[in-house]
Coordinates of C-alpha atoms and ligand atoms in Angstrom, one line a residue:
Chain A
M1359 CA 146.6 161.1 28.0
I1360 CA 145.7 158.7 25.1
T1361 CA 148.9 156.8 25.4
G1362 CA 148.2 156.5 29.2
T1363 CA 144.8 155.0 28.4
L1364 CA 146.2 152.7 25.8
A1365 CA 148.9 151.5 28.2
G1366 CA 146.3 150.9 30.9
L1367 CA 144.2 148.9 28.4
G1368 CA 147.3 146.9 27.3
R1369 CA 148.2 146.1 30.9
A1370 CA 144.6 145.0 31.7
T1371 CA 144.6 142.8 28.6
L1372 CA 147.9 141.2 29.5
A1373 CA 146.7 140.7 33.1
L1374 CA 143.5 139.1 31.7
L1375 CA 145.5 136.8 29.4
A1376 CA 147.9 135.8 32.2
G1377 CA 144.9 135.1 34.4
L1378 CA 143.3 132.9 31.8
G1379 CA 146.6 131.1 31.3
A1380 CA 146.9 130.5 35.0
G1381 CA 143.3 129.3 35.1
A1382 CA 143.9 126.9 32.3
I1383 CA 146.9 125.4 34.0
F1384 CA 144.9 125.1 37.3
L1385 CA 142.1 123.3 35.3
A1386 CA 144.7 120.9 33.9
R1387 CA 146.2 120.2 37.3
T1388 CA 142.7 119.6 38.8
L1389 CA 141.8 117.1 36.1
A1390 CA 145.2 115.4 36.5
A1391 CA 144.7 115.2 40.3
M1392 CA 141.3 113.6 39.7
L1393 CA 142.7 110.8 37.8
R1394 CA 145.3 109.7 40.3
P1395 CA 144.7 108.3 43.8
P1396 CA 144.5 108.9 46.7
F1397 CA 140.8 110.0 46.8
Y1398 CA 139.8 111.7 50.0
A1399 CA 136.3 110.3 50.6
R1400 CA 135.8 112.0 53.9
E1401 CA 136.5 115.4 52.4
F1402 CA 134.2 114.6 49.5
G1403 CA 131.3 113.8 51.8
H1404 CA 131.9 116.9 53.7
A1405 CA 131.9 119.0 50.5
L1406 CA 128.7 117.4 49.3
L1407 CA 127.0 118.4 52.5
T1408 CA 128.3 122.0 52.6
I1409 CA 128.0 122.7 48.8
G1410 CA 124.9 120.7 48.0
Y1411 CA 122.7 120.1 50.9
F1412 CA 123.1 123.4 52.6
S1413 CA 122.4 125.3 49.3
L1414 CA 118.9 123.8 49.1
P1415 CA 117.1 126.6 51.0
V1416 CA 118.6 129.4 48.9
V1417 CA 118.0 127.6 45.6
G1418 CA 114.5 126.6 46.6
L1419 CA 113.6 130.2 47.6
T1420 CA 115.1 131.6 44.4
A1421 CA 113.1 129.1 42.3
I1422 CA 109.7 129.6 43.9
F1423 CA 109.7 133.3 43.5
T1424 CA 111.1 133.1 40.0
G1425 CA 108.4 130.5 38.9
A1426 CA 105.7 132.7 40.4
A1427 CA 106.9 135.9 38.6
L1428 CA 107.4 134.0 35.4
A1429 CA 103.8 132.8 35.4
L1430 CA 102.6 136.4 35.7
Q1431 CA 104.8 137.7 33.0
I1432 CA 103.9 134.9 30.6
Y1433 CA 100.3 135.5 31.3
A1434 CA 100.7 139.2 30.6
G1435 CA 102.5 138.5 27.3
G1436 CA 100.3 135.6 26.3
S1437 CA 97.1 137.6 26.8
R1438 CA 98.2 140.0 24.0
F1439 CA 97.9 137.1 21.6
E1440 CA 95.0 135.4 23.4
A1441 CA 97.4 132.6 24.2
E1442 CA 97.0 132.6 28.0
A1443 CA 96.9 128.8 27.9
V1444 CA 100.6 128.6 27.2
V1445 CA 101.4 129.7 30.8
P1446 CA 101.9 126.2 32.3
S1447 CA 104.1 124.8 29.6
I1448 CA 106.2 128.0 29.1
V1449 CA 106.8 128.2 32.8
A1450 CA 108.0 124.6 32.9
I1451 CA 110.2 125.0 29.8
G1452 CA 111.6 128.3 30.9
M1453 CA 112.5 127.0 34.4
A1454 CA 113.9 123.7 33.2
R1455 CA 116.0 125.0 30.3
E1456 CA 117.1 128.4 31.5
L1457 CA 116.1 130.0 34.7
G1458 CA 116.5 127.0 37.0
P1459 CA 120.1 126.3 36.1
V1460 CA 121.2 130.0 35.6
L1461 CA 119.6 131.5 38.7
G1462 CA 120.4 128.4 40.8
G1463 CA 123.9 128.5 39.5
L1464 CA 124.4 132.2 40.3
M1465 CA 123.0 131.8 43.8
V1466 CA 125.3 128.8 44.5
A1467 CA 128.2 130.8 43.0
A1468 CA 127.5 133.6 45.5
R1469 CA 127.2 131.2 48.4
V1470 CA 129.8 128.6 47.5
A1471 CA 132.5 130.2 45.4
S1472 CA 133.0 132.8 48.0
S1473 CA 133.2 130.4 51.0
I1474 CA 135.6 128.1 49.2
A1475 CA 137.8 131.0 48.2
A1476 CA 137.8 132.4 51.7
E1477 CA 138.4 129.1 53.3
I1478 CA 141.3 128.0 51.1
G1479 CA 142.6 131.6 51.0
T1480 CA 142.8 131.6 54.8
M1481 CA 144.5 128.3 54.7
K1482 CA 147.0 129.7 52.3
V1483 CA 147.9 132.8 54.3
T1484 CA 148.1 130.9 57.6
E1485 CA 150.5 128.4 56.0
Q1486 CA 148.0 125.5 56.3
I1487 CA 148.5 124.7 52.6
D1488 CA 152.3 124.5 53.2
A1489 CA 151.6 122.4 56.2
L1490 CA 149.5 120.0 54.1
V1491 CA 152.4 119.6 51.6
T1492 CA 154.9 118.9 54.4
L1493 CA 152.5 116.2 55.7
S1494 CA 152.8 114.5 52.3
T1495 CA 149.3 115.5 51.3
D1496 CA 148.7 117.1 47.9
P1497 CA 146.5 120.2 48.3
M1498 CA 145.0 119.7 44.9
R1499 CA 143.8 116.2 45.7
Y1500 CA 142.9 117.0 49.3
L1501 CA 141.1 120.4 48.8
T1502 CA 140.3 121.0 45.2
V1503 CA 139.3 117.6 43.8
P1504 CA 136.6 116.8 46.5
R1505 CA 135.1 120.3 46.2
V1506 CA 135.0 120.3 42.4
L1507 CA 133.5 116.8 42.2
A1508 CA 131.0 117.5 44.9
A1509 CA 129.8 120.7 43.2
T1510 CA 129.7 119.0 39.7
L1511 CA 127.5 116.3 41.1
S1512 CA 125.3 118.3 43.5
V1513 CA 124.4 121.4 41.5
P1514 CA 122.4 119.3 38.9
V1515 CA 120.5 117.9 41.8
L1516 CA 119.9 121.4 43.1
V1517 CA 118.8 122.4 39.7
A1518 CA 116.3 119.5 39.5
V1519 CA 114.9 120.5 42.9
G1520 CA 114.8 124.1 41.8
D1521 CA 113.0 123.3 38.6
S1522 CA 110.3 121.4 40.5
I1523 CA 109.9 124.2 43.1
G1524 CA 109.8 126.9 40.4
I1525 CA 107.1 125.0 38.4
F1526 CA 105.2 124.7 41.7
G1527 CA 105.5 128.5 42.2
G1528 CA 104.0 129.0 38.7
Y1529 CA 101.3 126.5 39.6
L1530 CA 100.4 128.4 42.8
V1531 CA 100.1 131.7 40.9
G1532 CA 98.4 130.1 37.9
T1533 CA 95.7 128.5 39.9
G1534 CA 95.4 130.9 42.8
R1535 CA 95.6 134.2 40.9
L1536 CA 95.2 133.6 37.2
G1537 CA 92.2 131.3 37.4
F1538 CA 93.7 128.2 35.9
N1539 CA 92.0 124.9 36.7
H1540 CA 94.3 122.7 38.9
A1541 CA 94.1 119.6 36.8
V1542 CA 94.4 121.4 33.5
Y1543 CA 97.5 123.3 34.7
L1544 CA 99.3 120.1 35.7
Q1545 CA 98.2 118.3 32.6
N1546 CA 99.6 121.1 30.4
T1547 CA 102.9 121.2 32.4
V1548 CA 103.4 117.4 31.9
D1549 CA 102.3 117.2 28.3
F1550 CA 104.5 119.8 26.8
L1551 CA 107.7 119.3 28.9
E1552 CA 110.2 117.2 27.0
F1553 CA 113.0 115.0 28.3
W1554 CA 115.6 117.2 26.7
D1555 CA 114.3 120.4 28.3
V1556 CA 115.1 118.9 31.7
A1557 CA 118.2 117.1 30.7
S1558 CA 119.8 120.1 29.0
G1559 CA 119.2 122.1 32.2
L1560 CA 120.8 119.4 34.3
I1561 CA 123.9 119.4 32.1
K1562 CA 124.2 123.1 32.5
G1563 CA 123.9 122.6 36.2
A1564 CA 126.8 120.2 36.2
V1565 CA 129.0 122.5 34.2
F1566 CA 128.1 125.5 36.4
G1567 CA 128.9 123.5 39.5
F1568 CA 132.3 122.5 38.1
L1569 CA 133.1 126.2 37.3
I1570 CA 131.9 127.4 40.7
A1571 CA 134.1 125.1 42.7
L1572 CA 137.1 125.5 40.3
T1573 CA 137.1 129.3 40.5
G1574 CA 136.6 129.2 44.3
C1575 CA 139.6 126.9 44.6
F1576 CA 141.7 128.8 42.1
Y1577 CA 141.3 132.2 43.7
G1578 CA 141.8 130.7 47.2
M1579 CA 145.0 128.9 46.2
N1580 CA 146.3 132.1 44.6
S1581 CA 145.2 134.4 47.4
G1582 CA 147.5 137.3 48.3
R1583 CA 149.0 137.7 51.7
G1584 CA 147.0 138.9 54.7
A1585 CA 143.3 139.5 55.3
Q1586 CA 143.2 141.9 52.4
G1587 CA 144.5 139.1 50.1
V1588 CA 141.7 136.8 51.2
G1589 CA 139.1 139.5 50.8
R1590 CA 140.2 140.2 47.3
A1591 CA 140.3 136.5 46.4
T1592 CA 136.8 136.0 47.7
K1593 CA 135.4 138.9 45.7
S1594 CA 137.2 137.8 42.5
A1595 CA 136.0 134.3 42.9
V1596 CA 132.3 135.3 43.0
V1597 CA 132.7 137.8 40.1
A1598 CA 134.6 135.3 37.9
A1599 CA 132.3 132.4 38.7
S1600 CA 129.2 134.5 37.8
V1601 CA 130.6 135.7 34.6
L1602 CA 131.8 132.2 33.6
I1603 CA 128.4 130.8 34.4
L1604 CA 126.7 133.3 32.1
A1605 CA 129.2 132.8 29.3
A1606 CA 129.0 129.1 29.6
N1607 CA 125.2 129.3 29.6
Y1608 CA 125.2 131.1 26.3
L1609 CA 127.7 128.6 24.7
L1610 CA 125.8 125.6 26.0
T1611 CA 122.4 127.0 24.9
E1612 CA 123.9 127.7 21.5
A1613 CA 125.2 124.1 21.3
F1614 CA 122.0 122.5 22.5
F1615 CA 120.0 124.8 20.2
S1616 CA 121.7 123.7 17.0
A1617 CA 121.9 120.1 18.1
Chain B
M609 CA 172.9 115.6 55.7
I610 CA 171.5 119.0 54.6
E611 CA 173.6 121.1 52.3
L612 CA 172.7 124.5 50.9
D613 CA 175.1 125.9 48.4
N614 CA 174.9 129.5 47.2
V615 CA 171.1 129.7 47.4
H616 CA 169.4 132.8 46.0
K617 CA 165.8 133.8 46.3
A618 CA 164.0 137.1 45.4
F619 CA 160.3 138.0 45.6
G620 CA 159.9 140.5 42.8
P621 CA 162.4 143.3 43.4
K622 CA 163.0 142.2 46.9
K623 CA 166.2 140.1 47.2
V624 CA 165.8 137.9 50.3
L625 CA 168.5 135.2 50.0
Q626 CA 171.6 136.2 48.2
G627 CA 174.0 133.3 48.4
V628 CA 173.2 131.2 51.5
T629 CA 175.6 128.4 52.1
L630 CA 175.1 126.1 55.0
H631 CA 175.9 122.5 56.0
V632 CA 174.1 120.5 58.7
P633 CA 175.7 117.2 59.5
Q634 CA 173.4 114.2 60.3
G635 CA 172.2 114.1 63.9
T636 CA 173.2 117.6 64.7
S637 CA 171.1 120.6 65.7
L638 CA 171.6 123.9 63.9
V639 CA 170.1 127.1 65.1
I640 CA 169.5 130.0 62.7
I641 CA 169.4 133.4 64.2
G642 CA 168.9 136.8 62.5
G643 CA 166.6 139.8 62.5
S644 CA 162.9 139.6 61.5
G645 CA 162.4 139.5 57.8
T646 CA 165.9 138.4 56.9
G647 CA 164.7 135.2 55.2
K648 CA 165.0 132.6 57.9
S649 CA 161.6 131.0 57.2
V650 CA 162.2 131.3 53.5
T651 CA 165.4 129.3 54.0
L652 CA 163.6 126.4 55.7
K653 CA 160.9 126.5 53.0
C654 CA 163.5 126.2 50.3
V655 CA 164.9 123.1 51.9
L656 CA 161.4 121.6 52.0
G657 CA 160.7 122.5 48.4
L658 CA 157.8 124.8 49.3
I659 CA 159.7 127.6 47.7
T660 CA 161.9 127.1 44.7
P661 CA 165.2 129.0 44.9
D662 CA 166.2 131.2 41.9
A663 CA 169.7 129.8 42.0
G664 CA 171.9 127.5 44.0
T665 CA 171.6 123.9 45.0
I666 CA 170.1 122.2 48.0
R667 CA 170.8 118.6 48.8
V668 CA 169.3 116.4 51.5
G669 CA 171.2 113.2 52.2
G670 CA 173.0 113.7 48.9
Q671 CA 169.8 114.0 46.9
P672 CA 168.8 117.3 45.3
V673 CA 165.5 118.7 46.5
G674 CA 162.6 118.5 44.1
G675 CA 163.5 115.0 42.9
T676 CA 161.0 112.5 41.7
D677 CA 159.5 110.9 44.8
R678 CA 158.2 113.9 46.6
D679 CA 156.1 111.9 49.1
A680 CA 159.0 109.8 50.2
F681 CA 161.1 112.9 50.4
L682 CA 158.6 114.8 52.6
A683 CA 157.9 111.7 54.8
R684 CA 161.4 112.2 56.3
F685 CA 160.5 115.7 57.5
G686 CA 158.6 117.2 60.4
M687 CA 158.0 121.0 60.4
L688 CA 156.7 123.3 63.0
F689 CA 155.5 126.5 61.3
Q690 CA 156.0 129.9 62.7
G691 CA 152.2 130.5 63.1
G692 CA 151.5 126.9 64.0
A693 CA 149.5 126.4 60.8
L694 CA 147.1 124.0 62.5
F695 CA 144.1 122.9 60.4
D696 CA 141.2 124.7 62.0
S697 CA 138.6 122.4 60.4
M698 CA 139.6 119.5 62.6
P699 CA 140.2 118.8 66.3
V700 CA 143.6 118.9 67.9
W701 CA 144.2 115.2 68.0
Q702 CA 143.4 114.8 64.3
N703 CA 145.9 117.6 63.6
V704 CA 148.6 115.8 65.5
A705 CA 147.8 112.4 64.0
F706 CA 147.3 113.9 60.5
R707 CA 150.0 111.7 58.9
L708 CA 148.8 108.7 60.8
L709 CA 145.2 108.9 59.5
R710 CA 146.0 108.8 55.8
G711 CA 148.6 107.9 53.3
A712 CA 151.5 105.5 53.7
L713 CA 151.6 105.7 57.5
K714 CA 147.8 105.1 57.9
R715 CA 146.7 103.1 61.0
P716 CA 143.5 102.5 62.9
R717 CA 141.8 105.6 64.3
D718 CA 142.0 104.7 67.9
E719 CA 145.7 103.8 67.7
A720 CA 146.4 107.1 65.9
R721 CA 144.5 108.9 68.6
E722 CA 146.5 107.3 71.3
I723 CA 149.8 108.3 69.7
A724 CA 148.4 111.8 69.3
I725 CA 147.6 112.0 73.0
E726 CA 151.0 110.7 73.9
K727 CA 152.7 113.3 71.7
L728 CA 150.5 116.0 73.3
R729 CA 151.7 114.9 76.7
R730 CA 155.3 115.2 75.6
V731 CA 154.8 118.9 74.7
G732 CA 153.1 119.5 78.1
L733 CA 149.4 119.3 77.0
K734 CA 146.7 117.4 78.9
P735 CA 144.6 114.7 77.1
D736 CA 141.4 116.8 77.3
V737 CA 143.0 119.2 74.8
A738 CA 142.7 116.5 72.2
D739 CA 139.1 117.1 71.3
L740 CA 139.2 120.9 71.3
F741 CA 139.5 122.8 68.0
P742 CA 142.7 124.9 67.3
A743 CA 140.7 128.2 67.5
E744 CA 139.8 127.3 71.2
L745 CA 143.5 127.3 72.2
S746 CA 145.8 130.1 73.3
G747 CA 148.7 131.0 70.9
G748 CA 151.2 129.1 73.1
M749 CA 149.1 126.0 73.2
Q750 CA 148.7 126.1 69.4
K751 CA 152.4 126.2 69.0
R752 CA 152.8 123.2 71.2
V753 CA 150.2 121.3 69.2
G754 CA 152.1 122.2 66.1
L755 CA 155.2 120.8 67.7
A756 CA 153.4 117.6 68.6
R757 CA 152.3 117.3 65.0
A758 CA 155.8 117.9 63.7
I759 CA 157.2 115.0 65.8
A760 CA 154.2 112.6 65.6
A761 CA 155.5 110.5 62.8
E762 CA 159.1 110.5 64.2
P763 CA 160.8 112.1 61.3
E764 CA 164.6 112.0 60.7
I765 CA 164.8 115.7 60.0
I766 CA 162.9 118.3 62.0
F767 CA 162.5 122.0 61.4
F768 CA 161.3 124.3 64.1
D769 CA 160.3 127.9 63.1
E770 CA 160.4 130.0 66.3
P771 CA 159.2 127.2 68.6
T772 CA 159.3 129.3 71.8
T773 CA 158.0 132.6 70.5
G774 CA 154.9 133.5 72.5
L775 CA 155.5 131.0 75.3
D776 CA 156.1 131.9 78.9
P777 CA 159.8 131.2 80.1
I778 CA 158.9 128.0 81.9
M779 CA 157.1 126.5 78.9
A780 CA 159.9 127.8 76.7
G781 CA 162.3 125.8 78.8
V782 CA 160.2 122.7 78.5
I783 CA 160.1 123.0 74.7
N784 CA 163.9 123.7 74.6
D785 CA 164.5 120.5 76.6
L786 CA 162.1 118.6 74.4
I787 CA 163.8 119.7 71.2
R788 CA 167.2 118.8 72.6
E789 CA 165.8 115.4 73.7
I790 CA 164.3 114.7 70.2
V791 CA 167.7 115.3 68.6
V792 CA 169.6 113.2 71.1
E793 CA 167.1 110.3 71.5
M794 CA 165.7 110.1 68.0
G795 CA 169.0 110.9 66.4
A796 CA 167.2 113.5 64.3
T797 CA 168.8 116.3 62.4
A798 CA 167.3 119.6 63.4
M799 CA 167.2 123.2 62.1
T800 CA 165.6 125.7 64.4
I801 CA 164.9 129.4 64.0
T802 CA 164.8 131.4 67.1
H803 CA 165.3 134.9 68.5
D804 CA 165.6 133.6 72.0
M805 CA 169.3 133.4 73.1
S806 CA 168.5 131.0 75.9
S807 CA 166.9 128.7 73.3
V808 CA 170.1 128.9 71.2
R809 CA 172.2 127.8 74.1
A810 CA 169.9 125.0 75.1
I811 CA 169.3 123.6 71.6
A812 CA 172.2 124.3 69.4
D813 CA 175.2 122.3 68.4
D814 CA 176.0 124.9 65.7
V815 CA 174.7 128.4 65.2
A816 CA 174.4 130.3 61.9
M817 CA 173.5 134.0 61.7
L818 CA 171.6 135.2 58.6
H819 CA 171.9 138.8 57.7
D820 CA 171.6 140.7 54.4
G821 CA 170.8 137.5 52.6
V822 CA 174.0 135.7 53.5
I823 CA 175.3 133.7 56.5
K824 CA 177.3 136.3 58.3
W825 CA 178.7 133.8 60.9
A826 CA 178.5 130.1 61.4
G827 CA 180.2 127.9 64.0
P828 CA 179.8 125.8 67.1
V829 CA 177.7 127.3 69.9
A830 CA 180.7 127.3 72.2
Q831 CA 182.5 129.7 70.0
M832 CA 179.6 132.1 69.7
D833 CA 180.5 134.4 72.5
A834 CA 184.1 134.8 71.5
S835 CA 183.5 135.1 67.8
G836 CA 184.6 138.7 67.6
D837 CA 182.0 139.2 64.8
P838 CA 180.4 142.6 65.3
Y839 CA 177.1 141.5 63.8
L840 CA 176.8 138.4 66.0
D841 CA 177.8 140.3 69.1
Q842 CA 175.2 143.0 68.5
F843 CA 172.5 140.3 68.0
I844 CA 173.5 138.2 71.0
H845 CA 173.5 141.2 73.3
G846 CA 170.5 142.8 71.8
R847 CA 172.2 146.2 71.3
A848 CA 170.4 148.9 69.4
D849 CA 173.6 150.3 67.9
G850 CA 176.1 148.4 65.9
P851 CA 176.5 147.4 62.3
I852 CA 172.9 146.0 62.0
E853 CA 170.5 148.9 61.4
A854 CA 167.5 148.9 63.8
V855 CA 165.3 150.3 61.0
R856 CA 164.9 147.7 58.3
Ligands
ADP1741 N1 155.6 134.0 49.6 C1 156.2 135.2 49.7 N2 155.9 136.2 48.8 C2 156.5 137.4 48.9 N3 157.3 137.7 49.8 C3 157.7 136.8 50.7 C4 157.1 135.5 50.7 N4 157.6 134.8 51.8 C5 158.4 135.7 52.4 N5 158.5 136.9 51.8 C6 159.3 138.0 52.2 O1 160.6 137.6 52.4 C7 161.2 138.2 53.5 C8 161.7 137.2 54.5 O2 160.7 136.5 55.1 P1 160.9 135.4 56.2 O3 161.8 134.3 55.7 O4 159.5 135.0 56.6 O5 161.5 136.2 57.4 P2 162.0 135.7 58.8 O6 163.5 135.7 58.8 O7 161.5 136.7 59.8 O8 161.5 134.3 59.0 C9 160.1 139.1 54.1 O9 160.4 140.4 53.7 C10 158.9 138.6 53.5 O10 158.0 139.7 53.3
MG1742 MG1 160.0 133.6 60.0

């Protein structure tokens, strides 16, 4: 019984380590493929559109509700110290430094890591990846690099848009429900928000975007055979991307915090 | 031209190829026959370097597979995959002209499109198919688009994985003639996998039968009927009883 549990634990650990190793190799191959031509501009443009542009609605909706709820919570907390006036600045700081990138990143992970893994996984099981190779086209350069670059560049933009919309959500609640003066709310938002608050969030966004596309491609390229293999790859990609985002978020926050 | 020597390949515990030895001279057409799941597709993929054999050597034109210049190596090949393997994100003509739209063979788009339409015509498809997406085509049409893509860049070596499976007998005849024509006209070296004995007779110079991971019989197509080999005879005549078990 106990030995069975231990053996299971050992197997799981080995599988995790093997997965991490394969992931690291995939990362190295991706970076190597980025550095050498050809670069497929058409694929890159298409990836920008599907990963970046079409994620705007989901990121915007997430942000506006988050900013609105955040304003209420900070008001509730602040009133205990008679510090209700901090609502505008804490909403802005909280959105820019933490909630904008993290929630935006998680939403994009759900939307994009899954679709990349499903698309590439289907290509794998229907021999389209093999066909690419026989047509002298490197799947890493043709499929992975454009998606990873597009996500790395577009998620920070999505985060910036999300920050603004989230702050606007806080503003709507603050002025409409909590009785803040319009001008004072805006003034407080602008006065206390520092460059680094926004910049650190955008850097997080870039890292999250990179991780999202990389995991999507990794699980797609390593998809098992048949529809079941693609389903499993899709699920694993979303789970892995989400966990990686949260782990990277902690590490980055720690790094920015002590810097 | 293509030499496989004692090639082995296993997937986990499953031994698929267990010492395949084959020789395809330049400009000839070899047909590989054998039951489903015996490793015919795996054999072709080993030659292309898509699958790395566990043991044995494969040479193409004297050079070992997996050498340094992979692009130049692959540029000599055309391959029709068993399932077609068309890129479903792009229309038919861009599939056919894939090689002509990027890389070393890149040319203007309208020229590539014209070549694609010409290749489509050769496999019996009308020009209006060019702008459809693969998902809008029947299985047989997809197969023919795959065939057009395989021959688009006029390769010296062409692999056809079950080119006539899923086609009606008339279209199968058209494709058989086309494959024969490509080998004769372009002087290409061809390896074809098929279950269709009329295809074998139409296409093959030589025939090889794969069974139990090895080549059970190989020889000129003219000697196929008088081989006296029980495995080959059972396969040619499609008999349920014989040395090959029906349950595999
Ligand atoms: N990438 C792979 N991973 C695991 N098993 C495979 C793979 N490719 C082929 N096989 C197995 O190898 C055997 C031979 O496959 P294949 O060459 O496709 O057969 P066929 O002779 O019908 O073309 C099959 O049992 C198949 O399941
Ligand atoms: Mg096959």
